[in-house]
């Protein structure tokens, strides 16, 4: 049952050269799928709520509900706010028991991002909660590469001034179904990661927009009436490589949703004379759990890396 913050999770992942999976959830059934998958793989896991999914799930009582749901879970798990847009939303989540929050002030200029992020860090650390910041492609250098990706020198300054526990940086991915242009070769900025590793040894980075949109799940979705088109995800080979670097948290939203809704679509198609919700939710839970297990075992390499608590 250990609901934890991400500090030790990331220290262990950094040393052990694997990444912790963070899966975006909307409903309890998805949380159960992810927690069971992690328990079976003996991997740590992060359940990630956007402000919208928190609002939908049950604001105020998420921790209590999940602690009951996780009473037989022995691996370390965290409840995380994804892309918190203000100090206020981060504070609400901290006050109601989230163990990790992301403050995303990356749309502000550097100085405001530092100020807002630091205010969240100061509050969160008083409550034992870890903080992820985000630093987009602001640049001190003339090198055009740093106009598109985060400048590692700015990472050092940002981390030192804010005290964040981990940082999301732009290293080549984006959220959603189409991460690369037609004909574009998918790549990630491994030199950027290596530069940060040199400047800030032991500091954990976070990769957002990391879904691969595997064919198996896309087919289930589309063969059952779905219409997801123009998809281009991050190849698993790149994610496997990145999991062995300073990137200690890999975020999966799209793949987890596609698998869950694919399972719903398939069962709705197959069981036209049924109307009990569990006839549809059980296959959705199974398919999304299978996806999480595949990621933990084969991509993030986090399976069997922790001692059970
Ligand atoms: P994907 O939707 O690409 O998996 O990204 C999720 C994410 O980064 C959430 O912050």
PDB file of N, CA, C and O in Angstrom, residues 102-106 108-110 113-114 133-138 149-159 167-171:
ATOM      1  N   UNK A 102       2.905  18.570 -10.860  1.00  0.00           N
ATOM      2  CA  UNK A 102       3.661  19.253 -11.906  1.00  0.00           C
ATOM      3  C   UNK A 102       3.133  20.683 -11.994  1.00  0.00           C
ATOM      4  O   UNK A 102       1.920  20.882 -12.124  1.00  0.00           O
ATOM      5  N   UNK A 103       4.038  21.658 -11.898  1.00  0.00           N
ATOM      6  CA  UNK A 103       3.637  23.027 -12.204  1.00  0.00           C
ATOM      7  C   UNK A 103       4.188  23.314 -13.598  1.00  0.00           C
ATOM      8  O   UNK A 103       5.397  23.264 -13.819  1.00  0.00           O
ATOM      9  N   UNK A 104       3.273  23.582 -14.510  1.00  0.00           N
ATOM     10  CA  UNK A 104       3.687  23.869 -15.884  1.00  0.00           C
ATOM     11  C   UNK A 104       3.484  25.358 -16.148  1.00  0.00           C
ATOM     12  O   UNK A 104       2.406  25.796 -16.560  1.00  0.00           O
ATOM     13  N   UNK A 105       4.547  26.130 -15.875  1.00  0.00           N
ATOM     14  CA  UNK A 105       4.500  27.567 -16.154  1.00  0.00           C
ATOM     15  C   UNK A 105       5.375  27.852 -17.374  1.00  0.00           C
ATOM     16  O   UNK A 105       5.933  28.944 -17.514  1.00  0.00           O
ATOM     17  N   UNK A 106       5.480  26.854 -18.261  1.00  0.00           N
ATOM     18  CA  UNK A 106       6.411  26.975 -19.403  1.00  0.00           C
ATOM     19  C   UNK A 106       5.927  27.969 -20.451  1.00  0.00           C
ATOM     20  O   UNK A 106       6.683  28.353 -21.330  1.00  0.00           O
ATOM     21  N   UNK A 108       5.042  30.942 -19.670  1.00  0.00           N
ATOM     22  CA  UNK A 108       5.496  32.257 -19.186  1.00  0.00           C
ATOM     23  C   UNK A 108       6.958  32.460 -19.580  1.00  0.00           C
ATOM     24  O   UNK A 108       7.636  31.510 -19.964  1.00  0.00           O
ATOM     25  N   UNK A 109       7.437  33.695 -19.429  1.00  0.00           N
ATOM     26  CA  UNK A 109       8.867  33.886 -19.719  1.00  0.00           C
ATOM     27  C   UNK A 109       9.683  33.251 -18.588  1.00  0.00           C
ATOM     28  O   UNK A 109       9.132  32.857 -17.545  1.00  0.00           O
ATOM     29  N   UNK A 110      10.985  33.128 -18.826  1.00  0.00           N
ATOM     30  CA  UNK A 110      11.849  32.375 -17.923  1.00  0.00           C
ATOM     31  C   UNK A 110      11.713  32.840 -16.467  1.00  0.00           C
ATOM     32  O   UNK A 110      11.538  32.035 -15.552  1.00  0.00           O
ATOM     33  N   UNK A 113       8.406  31.893 -14.986  1.00  0.00           N
ATOM     34  CA  UNK A 113       8.384  30.437 -14.792  1.00  0.00           C
ATOM     35  C   UNK A 113       9.147  30.085 -13.509  1.00  0.00           C
ATOM     36  O   UNK A 113       8.656  29.319 -12.668  1.00  0.00           O
ATOM     37  N   UNK A 114      10.324  30.716 -13.317  1.00  0.00           N
ATOM     38  CA  UNK A 114      11.121  30.465 -12.100  1.00  0.00           C
ATOM     39  C   UNK A 114      10.302  30.857 -10.858  1.00  0.00           C
ATOM     40  O   UNK A 114      10.182  30.089  -9.898  1.00  0.00           O
ATOM     41  N   UNK A 133       8.776  20.478 -12.787  1.00  0.00           N
ATOM     42  CA  UNK A 133       8.583  21.723 -13.518  1.00  0.00           C
ATOM     43  C   UNK A 133       8.641  21.450 -15.018  1.00  0.00           C
ATOM     44  O   UNK A 133       8.846  20.309 -15.445  1.00  0.00           O
ATOM     45  N   UNK A 134       8.435  22.493 -15.795  1.00  0.00           N
ATOM     46  CA  UNK A 134       8.611  22.329 -17.252  1.00  0.00           C
ATOM     47  C   UNK A 134       9.363  23.526 -17.797  1.00  0.00           C
ATOM     48  O   UNK A 134       9.068  24.679 -17.467  1.00  0.00           O
ATOM     49  N   UNK A 135      10.337  23.227 -18.625  1.00  0.00           N
ATOM     50  CA  UNK A 135      11.098  24.299 -19.272  1.00  0.00           C
ATOM     51  C   UNK A 135      11.107  24.045 -20.773  1.00  0.00           C
ATOM     52  O   UNK A 135      11.659  23.044 -21.240  1.00  0.00           O
ATOM     53  N   UNK A 136      10.458  24.942 -21.475  1.00  0.00           N
ATOM     54  CA  UNK A 136      10.338  24.786 -22.933  1.00  0.00           C
ATOM     55  C   UNK A 136      11.577  25.310 -23.640  1.00  0.00           C
ATOM     56  O   UNK A 136      12.607  25.523 -23.003  1.00  0.00           O
ATOM     57  N   UNK A 137      11.477  25.549 -24.904  1.00  0.00           N
ATOM     58  CA  UNK A 137      12.668  25.854 -25.691  1.00  0.00           C
ATOM     59  C   UNK A 137      13.143  27.303 -25.594  1.00  0.00           C
ATOM     60  O   UNK A 137      13.353  27.955 -26.617  1.00  0.00           O
ATOM     61  N   UNK A 138      13.300  27.844 -24.367  1.00  0.00           N
ATOM     62  CA  UNK A 138      13.901  29.174 -24.288  1.00  0.00           C
ATOM     63  C   UNK A 138      15.420  29.004 -24.369  1.00  0.00           C
ATOM     64  O   UNK A 138      15.949  27.967 -24.006  1.00  0.00           O
ATOM     65  N   UNK A 149      14.536  23.010 -29.058  1.00  0.00           N
ATOM     66  CA  UNK A 149      14.606  22.139 -27.878  1.00  0.00           C
ATOM     67  C   UNK A 149      15.087  22.960 -26.686  1.00  0.00           C
ATOM     68  O   UNK A 149      15.635  24.043 -26.849  1.00  0.00           O
ATOM     69  N   UNK A 150      14.907  22.401 -25.482  1.00  0.00           N
ATOM     70  CA  UNK A 150      15.329  23.136 -24.283  1.00  0.00           C
ATOM     71  C   UNK A 150      16.857  23.248 -24.258  1.00  0.00           C
ATOM     72  O   UNK A 150      17.573  22.303 -24.585  1.00  0.00           O
ATOM     73  N   UNK A 151      17.335  24.414 -23.824  1.00  0.00           N
ATOM     74  CA  UNK A 151      18.770  24.651 -23.714  1.00  0.00           C
ATOM     75  C   UNK A 151      19.267  24.081 -22.372  1.00  0.00           C
ATOM     76  O   UNK A 151      18.790  24.506 -21.314  1.00  0.00           O
ATOM     77  N   UNK A 152      20.212  23.116 -22.404  1.00  0.00           N
ATOM     78  CA  UNK A 152      20.674  22.494 -21.159  1.00  0.00           C
ATOM     79  C   UNK A 152      21.223  23.493 -20.140  1.00  0.00           C
ATOM     80  O   UNK A 152      21.081  23.286 -18.926  1.00  0.00           O
ATOM     81  N   UNK A 153      21.824  24.595 -20.603  1.00  0.00           N
ATOM     82  CA  UNK A 153      22.348  25.579 -19.636  1.00  0.00           C
ATOM     83  C   UNK A 153      21.220  26.244 -18.851  1.00  0.00           C
ATOM     84  O   UNK A 153      21.365  26.589 -17.681  1.00  0.00           O
ATOM     85  N   UNK A 154      20.097  26.436 -19.546  1.00  0.00           N
ATOM     86  CA  UNK A 154      18.944  27.029 -18.863  1.00  0.00           C
ATOM     87  C   UNK A 154      18.357  26.030 -17.856  1.00  0.00           C
ATOM     88  O   UNK A 154      17.805  26.423 -16.831  1.00  0.00           O
ATOM     89  N   UNK A 155      18.489  24.741 -18.181  1.00  0.00           N
ATOM     90  CA  UNK A 155      17.997  23.703 -17.260  1.00  0.00           C
ATOM     91  C   UNK A 155      18.722  23.841 -15.922  1.00  0.00           C
ATOM     92  O   UNK A 155      18.105  23.863 -14.856  1.00  0.00           O
ATOM     93  N   UNK A 156      20.052  23.984 -15.991  1.00  0.00           N
ATOM     94  CA  UNK A 156      20.857  24.078 -14.760  1.00  0.00           C
ATOM     95  C   UNK A 156      20.400  25.279 -13.914  1.00  0.00           C
ATOM     96  O   UNK A 156      20.114  25.147 -12.730  1.00  0.00           O
ATOM     97  N   UNK A 157      20.281  26.428 -14.589  1.00  0.00           N
ATOM     98  CA  UNK A 157      19.887  27.638 -13.863  1.00  0.00           C
ATOM     99  C   UNK A 157      18.478  27.468 -13.262  1.00  0.00           C
ATOM    100  O   UNK A 157      18.229  27.817 -12.109  1.00  0.00           O
ATOM    101  N   UNK A 158      17.585  26.908 -14.074  1.00  0.00           N
ATOM    102  CA  UNK A 158      16.187  26.732 -13.623  1.00  0.00           C
ATOM    103  C   UNK A 158      16.114  25.819 -12.397  1.00  0.00           C
ATOM    104  O   UNK A 158      15.439  26.122 -11.414  1.00  0.00           O
ATOM    105  N   UNK A 159      16.824  24.699 -12.473  1.00  0.00           N
ATOM    106  CA  UNK A 159      16.786  23.722 -11.369  1.00  0.00           C
ATOM    107  C   UNK A 159      17.388  24.337 -10.114  1.00  0.00           C
ATOM    108  O   UNK A 159      16.834  24.214  -9.012  1.00  0.00           O
ATOM    109  N   UNK A 167      12.302  17.603 -13.987  1.00  0.00           N
ATOM    110  CA  UNK A 167      11.968  18.631 -14.978  1.00  0.00           C
ATOM    111  C   UNK A 167      11.624  18.015 -16.332  1.00  0.00           C
ATOM    112  O   UNK A 167      12.354  17.151 -16.839  1.00  0.00           O
ATOM    113  N   UNK A 168      10.501  18.479 -16.893  1.00  0.00           N
ATOM    114  CA  UNK A 168      10.127  18.099 -18.257  1.00  0.00           C
ATOM    115  C   UNK A 168      10.800  19.084 -19.210  1.00  0.00           C
ATOM    116  O   UNK A 168      10.689  20.303 -19.011  1.00  0.00           O
ATOM    117  N   UNK A 169      11.493  18.569 -20.201  1.00  0.00           N
ATOM    118  CA  UNK A 169      12.154  19.436 -21.178  1.00  0.00           C
ATOM    119  C   UNK A 169      11.733  19.026 -22.585  1.00  0.00           C
ATOM    120  O   UNK A 169      11.295  17.904 -22.809  1.00  0.00           O
ATOM    121  N   UNK A 170      11.885  19.960 -23.531  1.00  0.00           N
ATOM    122  CA  UNK A 170      11.555  19.635 -24.930  1.00  0.00           C
ATOM    123  C   UNK A 170      12.736  18.898 -25.531  1.00  0.00           C
ATOM    124  O   UNK A 170      13.796  19.486 -25.722  1.00  0.00           O
ATOM    125  N   UNK A 171      12.523  17.624 -25.828  1.00  0.00           N
ATOM    126  CA  UNK A 171      13.627  16.850 -26.419  1.00  0.00           C
ATOM    127  C   UNK A 171      13.194  16.104 -27.674  1.00  0.00           C
ATOM    128  O   UNK A 171      13.824  15.146 -28.091  1.00  0.00           O
TER     129      UNK A 171
END
